[in-house]
Coordinates of C-alpha atoms in Angstrom, one line a residue:
M162 CA 17.1 -31.5 21.3
R163 CA 15.4 -29.5 18.1
E164 CA 18.3 -28.5 16.9
F165 CA 19.9 -31.9 17.5
F166 CA 17.1 -33.4 15.0
K167 CA 17.4 -30.7 12.3
Y168 CA 21.1 -31.5 11.8
V169 CA 20.8 -35.1 11.7
F170 CA 17.8 -34.9 9.4
A171 CA 19.8 -32.3 7.2
T172 CA 22.7 -34.9 7.4
I173 CA 20.8 -37.7 5.9
I174 CA 19.2 -35.3 3.1
G175 CA 22.2 -33.6 2.4
F176 CA 24.0 -37.4 1.7
I177 CA 21.0 -38.4 -0.4
I178 CA 21.3 -35.6 -3.0
S179 CA 24.1 -34.8 -2.9
L180 CA 25.4 -36.3 -6.4
V181 CA 22.0 -34.6 -7.2
I182 CA 22.2 -31.0 -5.8
V183 CA 26.3 -31.6 -7.7
S184 CA 24.7 -32.4 -11.0
A185 CA 22.2 -29.7 -11.2
I186 CA 25.0 -26.8 -10.0
A187 CA 27.1 -28.1 -12.9
I188 CA 24.0 -28.1 -15.9
G189 CA 22.9 -24.8 -14.1
I190 CA 26.0 -22.7 -14.3
I191 CA 26.3 -24.2 -18.6
A192 CA 22.5 -23.7 -18.9
G193 CA 23.0 -19.5 -17.1
I194 CA 26.2 -19.4 -19.2
V195 CA 24.5 -20.2 -22.3
S196 CA 21.4 -18.2 -22.1
S197 CA 23.5 -15.7 -20.6
I198 CA 24.4 -15.2 -24.4
D199 CA 21.4 -16.4 -25.3
D200 CA 19.9 -12.9 -23.9
D201 CA 22.8 -10.9 -24.6
N202 CA 23.1 -11.5 -28.6
G203 CA 19.3 -12.5 -29.7
A204 CA 16.7 -9.6 -29.5
V205 CA 13.3 -10.1 -29.3
L206 CA 12.0 -10.0 -32.5
V207 CA 8.0 -8.4 -33.2
S208 CA 6.7 -9.4 -36.6
D209 CA 3.5 -7.3 -38.4
N210 CA 0.7 -8.1 -38.2
S211 CA 1.5 -9.9 -34.0
V212 CA -0.9 -11.6 -31.9
L213 CA 0.5 -10.4 -28.3
Y214 CA 0.2 -14.0 -26.1
L215 CA -0.9 -13.0 -22.3
N216 CA -0.2 -16.2 -20.5
L217 CA -1.4 -15.7 -16.8
D218 CA -1.3 -19.3 -15.6
Q219 CA 2.7 -18.2 -15.0
A220 CA 2.7 -17.2 -11.2
I221 CA 2.3 -13.2 -11.7
V222 CA 5.1 -12.0 -9.0
E223 CA 6.3 -8.5 -8.2
R224 CA 8.8 -8.5 -10.6
T225 CA 10.2 -10.2 -12.7
P226 CA 12.7 -12.9 -12.2
H227 CA 16.1 -12.7 -13.8
D228 CA 16.8 -16.6 -13.4
G229 CA 18.1 -18.1 -16.3
F230 CA 17.9 -21.7 -14.7
A231 CA 14.4 -21.0 -14.4
N232 CA 13.6 -23.9 -17.4
L233 CA 15.8 -26.6 -16.0
A234 CA 13.8 -29.5 -16.0
I235 CA 15.9 -30.9 -13.1
I236 CA 14.8 -28.1 -10.5
G237 CA 11.3 -28.9 -11.5
A238 CA 10.8 -26.0 -13.2
E239 CA 8.0 -26.9 -15.7
G240 CA 5.0 -25.3 -15.1
E241 CA 6.9 -22.7 -13.3
K242 CA 7.4 -19.3 -15.3
S243 CA 6.8 -16.5 -14.1
I244 CA 6.5 -12.8 -14.6
G245 CA 6.4 -9.6 -13.0
F246 CA 2.8 -7.5 -12.9
N247 CA 5.1 -4.2 -13.3
D248 CA 6.4 -5.9 -16.9
I249 CA 2.7 -7.5 -17.3
I250 CA 0.9 -3.8 -16.8
R251 CA 4.1 -2.0 -19.1
S252 CA 3.8 -4.1 -21.8
L253 CA 0.0 -3.4 -22.2
E254 CA 0.8 0.1 -22.0
K255 CA 2.9 0.0 -25.0
A256 CA 1.4 -2.4 -27.1
K257 CA -2.1 0.0 -27.1
T258 CA 0.2 2.3 -29.6
D259 CA 2.7 -0.4 -30.6
D260 CA 1.0 -0.9 -34.7
R261 CA 2.7 -4.2 -34.8
I262 CA 0.5 -5.8 -32.6
K263 CA -2.9 -5.8 -33.6
C264 CA -5.0 -7.9 -30.8
V265 CA -4.4 -9.5 -27.7
Y266 CA -5.1 -13.5 -26.7
L267 CA -5.5 -14.2 -23.3
S268 CA -5.2 -18.0 -22.1
V269 CA -5.7 -18.5 -18.3
S270 CA -7.2 -21.1 -16.4
S271 CA -6.0 -20.6 -12.9
P272 CA -3.7 -18.2 -12.3
N273 CA -1.3 -18.0 -9.8
A274 CA -1.6 -14.3 -8.4
G275 CA -3.3 -12.4 -5.6
F276 CA -6.3 -10.7 -6.5
A277 CA -5.1 -7.2 -5.8
T278 CA -2.4 -8.2 -8.7
M279 CA -4.6 -10.1 -10.4
R280 CA -6.4 -6.4 -10.3
E281 CA -3.8 -4.7 -11.5
V282 CA -3.2 -6.8 -14.4
R283 CA -7.6 -6.8 -15.2
N284 CA -7.0 -2.5 -14.9
A285 CA -4.5 -2.5 -17.6
M286 CA -5.9 -4.8 -19.7
I287 CA -9.1 -2.2 -19.3
D288 CA -7.2 0.4 -20.5
F289 CA -5.5 -1.2 -23.7
K290 CA -9.0 -2.0 -25.2
T291 CA -9.5 1.5 -25.7
S292 CA -7.3 1.1 -28.0
G293 CA -9.6 0.4 -30.2
K294 CA -7.8 -3.8 -30.0
K295 CA -9.5 -6.4 -29.4
I296 CA -8.9 -8.7 -26.2
I297 CA -9.9 -12.7 -26.8
A298 CA -10.0 -15.0 -24.2
Y299 CA -10.0 -19.2 -24.5
S300 CA -9.5 -21.5 -21.8
E301 CA -10.9 -24.9 -21.7
V302 CA -11.7 -24.0 -18.0
Y303 CA -11.8 -21.1 -15.9
T304 CA -11.4 -21.0 -12.5
Q305 CA -13.3 -17.8 -10.6
G306 CA -9.9 -15.9 -10.6
A307 CA -9.0 -16.7 -14.7
Y308 CA -12.9 -15.7 -15.6
Y309 CA -12.2 -12.5 -13.1
L310 CA -9.3 -12.0 -15.1
A311 CA -10.9 -13.0 -18.4
S312 CA -14.5 -10.8 -18.2
V313 CA -12.3 -7.9 -19.4
A314 CA -12.5 -9.3 -23.1
D315 CA -13.8 -8.3 -25.6
K316 CA -15.3 -12.6 -26.5
I317 CA -14.8 -15.2 -24.0
Y318 CA -14.9 -18.4 -25.4
L319 CA -15.2 -21.7 -23.5
N320 CA -14.2 -25.4 -25.0
P321 CA -17.6 -27.0 -25.4
E322 CA -16.6 -29.4 -23.2
G323 CA -15.0 -27.3 -20.7
A324 CA -16.0 -26.0 -17.7
L325 CA -16.2 -22.3 -15.6
E326 CA -16.5 -22.3 -11.7
F327 CA -18.9 -20.1 -10.2
K328 CA -19.6 -20.7 -6.7
G329 CA -18.7 -17.8 -4.4
L330 CA -15.3 -17.5 -2.3
S331 CA -14.6 -19.0 0.5
S332 CA -12.2 -19.5 3.0
K333 CA -10.1 -22.2 5.3
L334 CA -7.5 -22.1 7.7
M335 CA -5.5 -24.7 9.0
F336 CA -5.5 -25.9 12.6
F337 CA -3.0 -28.4 14.3
K338 CA -3.7 -28.2 18.0
G339 CA -4.9 -32.0 17.5
A340 CA -1.9 -32.9 15.8
L341 CA 0.6 -31.2 18.6
D342 CA -1.4 -32.9 21.1
K343 CA -1.1 -36.2 19.7
L344 CA 2.7 -35.6 19.9
G345 CA 2.6 -33.9 23.1
I346 CA 3.6 -30.4 22.4
E347 CA 2.2 -27.6 24.2
A348 CA 1.8 -24.3 22.3
Q349 CA 2.7 -21.6 24.6
I350 CA 1.4 -18.2 23.6
I351 CA 2.3 -14.5 24.0
R352 CA 0.2 -11.8 22.3
V353 CA -1.4 -8.4 22.0
G354 CA -4.2 -8.2 20.1
N355 CA -8.1 -10.6 20.2
Y356 CA -7.6 -10.6 16.5
K357 CA -3.8 -11.6 16.4
S358 CA -5.4 -14.9 15.5
A359 CA -1.6 -16.1 14.3
V360 CA -1.5 -18.4 17.3
E361 CA -4.9 -19.5 17.0
P362 CA -4.4 -23.1 14.7
F363 CA -1.8 -24.1 17.9
I364 CA -4.3 -23.5 20.8
T365 CA -8.1 -24.3 19.2
D366 CA -9.3 -26.6 16.8
K367 CA -11.6 -24.1 15.1
M368 CA -12.0 -20.6 14.8
S369 CA -12.8 -17.8 17.4
D370 CA -15.8 -15.6 17.2
K371 CA -13.1 -12.4 16.7
N372 CA -11.3 -14.6 13.8
R373 CA -14.3 -15.5 12.5
E374 CA -15.6 -11.8 11.9
Q375 CA -13.0 -10.5 10.7
V376 CA -12.1 -13.7 7.9
T377 CA -16.4 -12.7 7.2
A378 CA -15.9 -8.8 7.0
Y379 CA -12.3 -9.4 4.7
L380 CA -14.1 -12.0 2.3
T381 CA -17.4 -10.1 1.7
G382 CA -14.9 -7.2 0.7
L383 CA -12.9 -9.3 -1.4
Y384 CA -16.3 -10.8 -3.1
S385 CA -17.6 -7.3 -3.8
T386 CA -14.9 -6.1 -5.2
F387 CA -15.1 -9.2 -7.5
L388 CA -18.4 -9.3 -8.2
Q389 CA -18.7 -5.2 -8.6
G390 CA -15.0 -5.7 -11.7
I391 CA -17.5 -8.7 -13.5
S392 CA -20.6 -6.5 -13.8
E393 CA -19.0 -3.4 -14.7
S394 CA -17.4 -5.4 -17.9
R395 CA -19.8 -8.2 -18.5
K396 CA -22.8 -5.3 -17.9
I397 CA -24.9 -8.1 -16.0
D398 CA -25.5 -7.3 -12.4
T399 CA -24.5 -7.8 -9.3
I400 CA -27.3 -9.3 -8.2
Q401 CA -27.9 -11.8 -10.4
L402 CA -24.2 -12.5 -10.1
H403 CA -24.9 -13.2 -6.7
Q404 CA -27.6 -15.5 -7.8
I405 CA -26.1 -17.3 -9.8
A406 CA -23.0 -18.4 -7.8
D407 CA -25.4 -18.7 -4.8
D408 CA -27.6 -21.3 -6.3
Y409 CA -24.5 -22.8 -8.6
K410 CA -26.1 -22.3 -11.8
I411 CA -23.1 -22.5 -13.8
R412 CA -23.1 -26.3 -14.1
Q413 CA -22.5 -27.4 -17.9
P414 CA -20.8 -24.9 -20.4
K415 CA -24.3 -24.6 -22.2
D416 CA -25.3 -22.7 -18.8
A417 CA -22.2 -20.1 -19.5
I418 CA -23.7 -19.1 -22.3
S419 CA -27.4 -19.0 -21.4
Y420 CA -26.8 -16.6 -18.3
K421 CA -24.1 -14.8 -20.4
M422 CA -21.0 -15.6 -19.0
V423 CA -19.8 -16.1 -21.9
D424 CA -20.1 -15.2 -25.6
G425 CA -19.3 -18.9 -27.6
L426 CA -18.2 -22.6 -27.0
K427 CA -15.3 -23.3 -29.4
Y428 CA -12.6 -25.5 -29.8
K429 CA -9.0 -23.4 -29.9
D430 CA -8.5 -24.4 -34.0
E431 CA -12.0 -21.6 -34.6
V432 CA -10.6 -19.3 -31.9
L433 CA -7.3 -19.1 -33.3
D434 CA -9.1 -19.1 -36.8
E435 CA -10.5 -15.6 -35.5
L436 CA -7.4 -14.1 -34.1
K437 CA -6.1 -14.4 -37.9
S438 CA -8.2 -12.8 -39.1
L439 CA -7.8 -10.1 -36.2
S440 CA -4.6 -9.9 -37.0
G441 CA -4.9 -9.4 -41.1
K442 CA -3.9 -13.1 -41.7
K443 CA -5.5 -15.2 -43.9
K444 CA -7.0 -19.1 -42.5
K445 CA -4.3 -21.1 -44.7
D446 CA -1.5 -18.5 -42.9
N447 CA 0.3 -19.3 -39.8
I448 CA -0.1 -16.6 -36.3
S449 CA 2.9 -14.1 -35.8
S450 CA 2.7 -14.0 -31.8
V451 CA 4.9 -12.8 -29.2
T452 CA 4.4 -14.3 -25.6
I453 CA 4.2 -11.5 -23.2
N454 CA 7.6 -12.3 -21.7
D455 CA 10.0 -11.8 -24.1
Y456 CA 7.5 -8.2 -25.9
A457 CA 9.0 -7.3 -21.7
K458 CA 12.1 -8.0 -23.0
S459 CA 11.7 -5.8 -25.6
L460 CA 10.7 -2.7 -23.5
S461 CA 13.3 -0.3 -21.9
D462 CA 13.5 -0.6 -18.2
H463 CA 13.1 3.4 -18.2
K464 CA 9.8 5.8 -18.9
D465 CA 12.4 7.9 -20.2
G466 CA 16.1 6.8 -20.3
G467 CA 17.3 10.1 -21.3
S468 CA 16.4 11.4 -17.4
K469 CA 17.9 13.0 -15.0
D470 CA 15.8 12.8 -12.6
K471 CA 14.4 9.9 -11.3
I472 CA 11.8 7.9 -9.2
A473 CA 12.9 5.1 -6.9
V474 CA 10.9 2.0 -6.7
I475 CA 11.9 -0.4 -3.8
F476 CA 10.1 -3.6 -3.2
A477 CA 9.5 -5.1 -0.6
N478 CA 7.9 -8.7 -1.1
G479 CA 7.3 -11.5 1.0
D480 CA 8.2 -12.2 4.6
I481 CA 10.6 -9.7 6.9
N482 CA 13.4 -11.2 8.5
G483 CA 17.1 -9.7 9.4
G484 CA 19.8 -10.0 7.5
E485 CA 20.4 -10.0 3.6
G486 CA 16.9 -11.7 2.3
D487 CA 16.5 -12.6 -1.2
N488 CA 14.5 -12.3 -3.9
E489 CA 11.3 -14.1 -2.3
T490 CA 12.0 -12.9 1.2
I491 CA 12.8 -9.3 3.1
G492 CA 16.2 -8.6 4.7
S493 CA 16.4 -5.9 7.2
E494 CA 19.7 -5.2 5.8
K495 CA 19.0 -5.2 1.9
I496 CA 15.5 -3.4 1.4
S497 CA 17.4 -0.4 4.2
R498 CA 20.8 0.1 2.5
S499 CA 18.2 0.3 -0.9
I500 CA 16.4 3.3 1.1
R501 CA 19.8 4.8 2.4
K502 CA 20.8 4.8 -1.1
A503 CA 17.9 6.2 -2.8
R504 CA 17.9 8.6 0.4
Q505 CA 21.1 9.5 -0.1
D506 CA 20.7 10.2 -4.2
S507 CA 20.3 13.4 -5.5
S508 CA 18.7 12.5 -8.9
I509 CA 16.4 10.5 -7.3
K510 CA 13.6 12.8 -6.7
A511 CA 11.2 10.5 -4.8
I512 CA 10.8 7.1 -3.6
V513 CA 7.7 5.1 -4.2
L514 CA 7.8 1.6 -1.4
R515 CA 6.1 -1.3 -3.0
V516 CA 4.9 -3.5 -0.1
N517 CA 3.8 -7.6 -0.6
S518 CA 3.7 -8.8 2.7
P519 CA 2.4 -10.4 5.6
G520 CA 4.7 -8.8 8.2
G521 CA 7.8 -11.1 9.7
S522 CA 10.4 -10.2 12.7
A523 CA 9.1 -6.7 15.1
L524 CA 12.8 -6.0 15.4
A525 CA 13.7 -6.2 11.8
S526 CA 10.7 -4.3 10.9
D527 CA 11.3 -1.7 13.0
V528 CA 15.2 -1.2 10.9
I529 CA 13.4 -1.0 8.0
W530 CA 10.9 1.8 9.5
R531 CA 13.6 3.8 10.7
E532 CA 15.1 4.4 7.2
I533 CA 11.3 5.3 6.1
V534 CA 11.3 8.0 8.2
L535 CA 14.7 9.5 7.3
A536 CA 14.2 9.3 3.9
K537 CA 10.6 11.3 3.9
K538 CA 12.4 14.2 6.0
V539 CA 14.4 14.8 2.6
K540 CA 12.0 13.6 -0.5
P541 CA 8.7 12.7 -1.1
V542 CA 8.2 9.0 -0.1
I543 CA 4.7 7.1 -1.3
A544 CA 3.3 3.0 -0.6
S545 CA 1.8 1.0 -2.5
F546 CA 0.8 -2.1 -1.8
G547 CA -0.1 -5.4 -3.6
D548 CA -2.0 -8.3 -2.3
V549 CA -1.2 -8.0 1.3
A550 CA 0.7 -5.7 3.3
A551 CA -0.4 -6.6 7.2
S552 CA 1.3 -6.0 9.9
G553 CA 5.0 -6.2 9.6
G554 CA 4.6 -5.4 5.8
Y555 CA 2.0 -2.6 7.8
Y556 CA 4.8 -1.4 9.7
I557 CA 7.3 -0.3 7.5
A558 CA 5.1 1.7 5.2
C559 CA 3.1 3.5 8.2
A560 CA 5.6 6.5 8.3
A561 CA 5.2 6.9 4.1
D562 CA 3.7 10.4 3.2
S563 CA 0.3 8.9 2.0
I564 CA -0.1 5.1 0.9
F565 CA -2.4 3.2 -2.3
V566 CA -4.1 0.4 -1.6
Q567 CA -6.3 -1.8 -4.2
P568 CA -10.1 -2.0 -2.7
N569 CA -9.5 -5.8 -3.0
T570 CA -5.8 -5.6 -1.0
I571 CA -5.7 -7.1 2.7
T572 CA -3.9 -5.2 5.4
G573 CA -3.8 -3.9 9.0
S574 CA -3.5 -6.3 11.7
I575 CA -1.6 -4.1 13.8
G576 CA -0.8 -6.7 16.9
V577 CA 2.0 -8.9 17.8
F578 CA 2.7 -12.4 19.3
G579 CA 5.2 -14.7 20.1
I580 CA 5.3 -19.0 20.3
I581 CA 7.4 -21.0 22.4
P582 CA 7.2 -24.1 22.0
N583 CA 6.8 -27.0 25.2
F584 CA 8.0 -29.8 24.5
Q585 CA 8.8 -31.4 27.6
N586 CA 6.0 -34.2 27.4
L587 CA 7.0 -35.2 24.2
L588 CA 10.7 -35.6 24.9
N589 CA 9.9 -37.3 28.1
T590 CA 7.0 -39.3 28.3
K591 CA 6.8 -40.1 24.6
L592 CA 10.1 -40.2 23.3
G593 CA 12.4 -40.9 26.9
I594 CA 14.3 -38.4 27.3
T595 CA 15.8 -35.9 30.3
F596 CA 17.3 -33.4 30.6
D597 CA 19.2 -31.8 33.7
G598 CA 21.6 -29.6 34.3
V599 CA 23.4 -26.2 36.6
K600 CA 23.0 -22.6 36.2
T601 CA 23.8 -19.4 37.2
G602 CA 20.8 -16.9 37.1
Q603 CA 17.7 -17.9 37.5
Y604 CA 16.8 -16.9 34.2
A605 CA 20.0 -18.6 32.4
D606 CA 17.7 -21.1 30.6
I607 CA 14.7 -19.0 30.2
M608 CA 13.2 -20.0 26.2
S609 CA 13.6 -23.4 27.0
V610 CA 11.2 -25.6 25.1
N611 CA 11.9 -28.5 26.9
R612 CA 9.8 -27.6 30.1
P613 CA 6.9 -25.2 30.7
M614 CA 7.5 -21.6 31.3
T615 CA 7.8 -20.4 34.9
A616 CA 5.2 -17.6 35.6
G617 CA 8.2 -15.1 35.8
E618 CA 9.2 -16.2 32.5
R619 CA 5.8 -15.4 31.1
L620 CA 5.6 -12.0 32.4
I621 CA 8.9 -11.2 31.0
I622 CA 8.7 -12.2 27.7
Q623 CA 4.4 -10.7 28.3
N624 CA 5.9 -6.9 29.1
D625 CA 8.6 -7.7 25.9
V626 CA 5.5 -8.4 23.8
N627 CA 3.6 -5.3 25.1
R628 CA 6.3 -3.2 24.6
V629 CA 6.4 -4.4 20.7
Y630 CA 3.5 -3.3 20.6
E631 CA 3.4 -0.1 21.9
S632 CA 6.1 0.9 19.8
F633 CA 4.0 -0.2 16.8
I634 CA 1.1 1.6 17.7
S635 CA 2.8 4.5 18.3
R636 CA 4.7 4.4 15.0
V637 CA 1.3 4.1 13.1
S638 CA -0.1 7.3 15.0
D639 CA 2.7 9.3 14.5
G640 CA 2.5 8.1 11.0
R641 CA -1.3 8.4 9.8
K642 CA -1.8 11.6 12.4
K643 CA -4.1 9.5 14.4
S644 CA -4.4 9.4 18.4
K645 CA -2.9 6.0 19.6
A646 CA -6.1 5.2 21.0
Y647 CA -7.2 5.6 18.2
I648 CA -5.1 3.3 16.2
D649 CA -5.7 0.9 19.3
S650 CA -9.0 0.9 18.9
I651 CA -8.5 -0.3 14.7
G652 CA -5.6 -2.6 15.3
G653 CA -5.8 -5.4 17.9
G654 CA -4.3 -7.6 14.8
R655 CA -7.6 -7.2 13.3
V656 CA -6.8 -7.6 9.7
W657 CA -9.0 -5.2 6.8
V658 CA -9.8 -5.1 3.1
G659 CA -8.1 -2.3 1.0
N660 CA -11.9 -0.6 0.7
D661 CA -12.1 -0.2 4.8
A662 CA -8.1 0.6 5.0
V663 CA -9.0 4.2 3.9
K664 CA -11.9 4.3 5.6
I665 CA -10.2 4.7 8.4
G666 CA -7.6 6.1 8.1
L667 CA -5.0 3.1 8.0
A668 CA -4.5 3.6 4.0
D669 CA -5.0 7.3 1.6
R670 CA -6.8 6.1 -1.2
T671 CA -7.7 3.5 -3.8
G672 CA -5.3 2.9 -6.6
S673 CA -2.7 1.3 -9.0
F674 CA 1.0 1.1 -8.6
R675 CA 0.7 3.5 -11.9
D676 CA -1.1 5.7 -9.7
A677 CA 1.1 5.7 -6.5
I678 CA 4.3 6.3 -9.2
N679 CA 1.8 9.6 -10.8
A680 CA 1.2 10.6 -7.2
A681 CA 5.1 10.7 -5.7
A682 CA 5.8 12.5 -9.6
K683 CA 3.4 15.4 -9.2
K684 CA 4.8 15.4 -5.0
A685 CA 8.3 15.7 -6.2
K686 CA 6.9 17.9 -9.0
V687 CA 8.7 16.0 -11.9
K688 CA 7.3 15.4 -15.0
D689 CA 10.0 13.7 -17.0
Y690 CA 11.6 11.0 -14.9
A691 CA 13.0 7.5 -15.0
I692 CA 11.8 5.1 -12.8
V693 CA 15.0 3.1 -11.0
E694 CA 14.0 -0.7 -9.0
Y695 CA 15.9 -1.6 -6.1
P696 CA 17.0 -3.4 -4.9
E697 CA 19.3 -5.2 -6.8
M698 CA 17.7 -8.8 -8.1
L699 CA 20.1 -11.7 -7.2
S700 CA 21.2 -12.6 -10.8
P701 CA 21.2 -16.7 -12.2
L702 CA 24.1 -17.7 -10.9
K703 CA 24.0 -16.0 -7.7
S704 CA 20.4 -17.4 -6.7
L705 CA 21.7 -21.5 -8.0
I706 CA 24.4 -20.6 -5.4
K707 CA 22.7 -19.3 -3.0
D708 CA 18.9 -21.1 -3.1
G709 CA 19.7 -24.0 -5.7
T710 CA 19.8 -26.7 -2.9
D711 CA 16.2 -25.1 -1.8
K712 CA 14.9 -25.3 -4.6
I713 CA 15.6 -29.0 -5.2
K714 CA 14.6 -29.9 -1.8
T715 CA 11.6 -28.4 -2.5
H716 CA 10.5 -29.5 -6.2
Y717 CA 11.2 -32.3 -4.6
A718 CA 9.1 -32.3 -1.4
K719 CA 6.7 -30.8 -3.9
A720 CA 6.5 -34.1 -5.9
E721 CA 6.3 -36.1 -3.1
L722 CA 3.6 -34.8 -0.9
G723 CA 1.0 -32.9 -3.3
E724 CA -1.2 -31.2 -2.1
S725 CA -0.2 -31.9 1.6
Y726 CA 3.0 -29.8 0.6
R727 CA 1.1 -27.0 1.7
I728 CA 0.6 -28.4 5.5
Y729 CA 5.0 -29.1 5.4
E730 CA 5.6 -26.0 4.8
Q731 CA 3.3 -24.2 7.2
L732 CA 4.7 -26.6 9.8
K733 CA 8.4 -25.5 8.7
S734 CA 7.8 -22.0 9.0
A735 CA 5.7 -22.0 12.0
I736 CA 9.1 -24.6 13.2
A737 CA 11.8 -21.7 11.4
K738 CA 10.3 -18.6 13.1
S739 CA 12.2 -17.2 16.3
G740 CA 12.0 -14.1 18.5
V741 CA 8.7 -11.4 18.7
Q742 CA 6.5 -11.2 14.9
T743 CA 4.3 -8.5 13.6
R744 CA 3.2 -10.9 11.4
M745 CA -0.5 -11.8 9.4
P746 CA -2.6 -13.9 11.4
F747 CA -3.1 -16.5 8.6
Q748 CA -2.1 -18.1 5.5
I749 CA -5.3 -17.0 3.6
V750 CA -6.1 -19.8 1.3
I751 CA -8.5 -18.5 -0.7
Q752 CA -10.9 -20.8 -3.1

């Protein structure tokens, strides 16, 4: 029945937007060709006495997408420009010693990045400052994430009529049980782990005690790292910062000055005059500037393009599923093939697995884990965790020789669950739809969604979930060299923040992405090496052909639903999941 409605709605939607899609593809192909010509023939010019414009309001992703169609208005790309965090880091490293770059202008209001990613970028800015070059930050509004980034600047300026948000962190979870009850849908749950709360939104209307315990722990950990970073940069005691947030003391722009959160209240023209002075320009002159995106394009992809030895960085980003995946999801086939290619290439001396994933399919996770085990037998494998490396995201990396996390990485969530919806009440009572049929075996229609599970079916599925959990903790036990009993005691689906993960042995040390690469090189005993990235990203044309329709649908859905789009996205994601899941227990929304 679910498939029936899916195809009906898909047909209607497809008919309505077919002309739009055809137009989008046609215009996109032309734009892509023009973009390709521009990219090939138009070198980025960096003038002397330039200001590096660091726009951190764009999406900061794992890898800069090679998307020639990113700026097409027809797919609503305005404001959706993105850059890989690794390109930001490489650019700041280069700019530190580039005589053409005199200073950095940091513009950030509401960054689109997780806390661990922001810390990577923040530390790169701190390193840039060791050159003696200045960072000037300006914004009309600083959200908390924006201020966390801006706090490293030599001067932080706020618009005289602007706002600085500093109130502490909060985490909200969304619960669907009330809606399901109204619709007559029962979520039948099979899980292992008291903390595996991914199923809670479907069976209750509030957080369980166990879930509240783990959310409180990881949110406190995130907040501690947040305050500590600001404290070190602004020379304000963490206790005082805590009090400022608790009492909501920054209510007016002048309050930000009083509590030394910013260095001045200025309009943008005044900030531009200061940037002119720092870059050796006169007031009447125009500023020579280069965006971080353009500057990154001018850099080589390799640390040493002439080196024979290589270190492979394999990016595992997004939900884990079977198949090929795409630039934003982890396909077990594509990632496994990349690991296998790196393992078999004798010029590649070590592998860094970069994970930013909440997990997904248990089977797909195990397929990737197997390739890591094989790779580790012939060369060093180091894992670097980003914002989230939980459940299946942890599963695929647990066999690595060493695991690096940021203090505010969210990881762990060693647990398994399955959800089988029962639509009987909705179909029979509310819609008047009934079913009848025949079968050749007692369990021929197991997993049916038009009736409740039988006791026998529940036992079969529970045993399967238990088996997957047993495999999960066994993999972690072998990889981390801990007893299964111990892994079970810190597992159970519980989520941990990076600092705590190191303390309990789920990770080896806190460190950056660059630290992980350096560790891989050291373990492989290589000094001069090139960095090669896997898997290959989809080209602009392939991306449009593969995902163009979805991008257009997503754009219009966002436009119509606004803030409610997140609710729609979560419901759609929940319905789409199939098979036993090793997935993060919830979507984190921190404000």
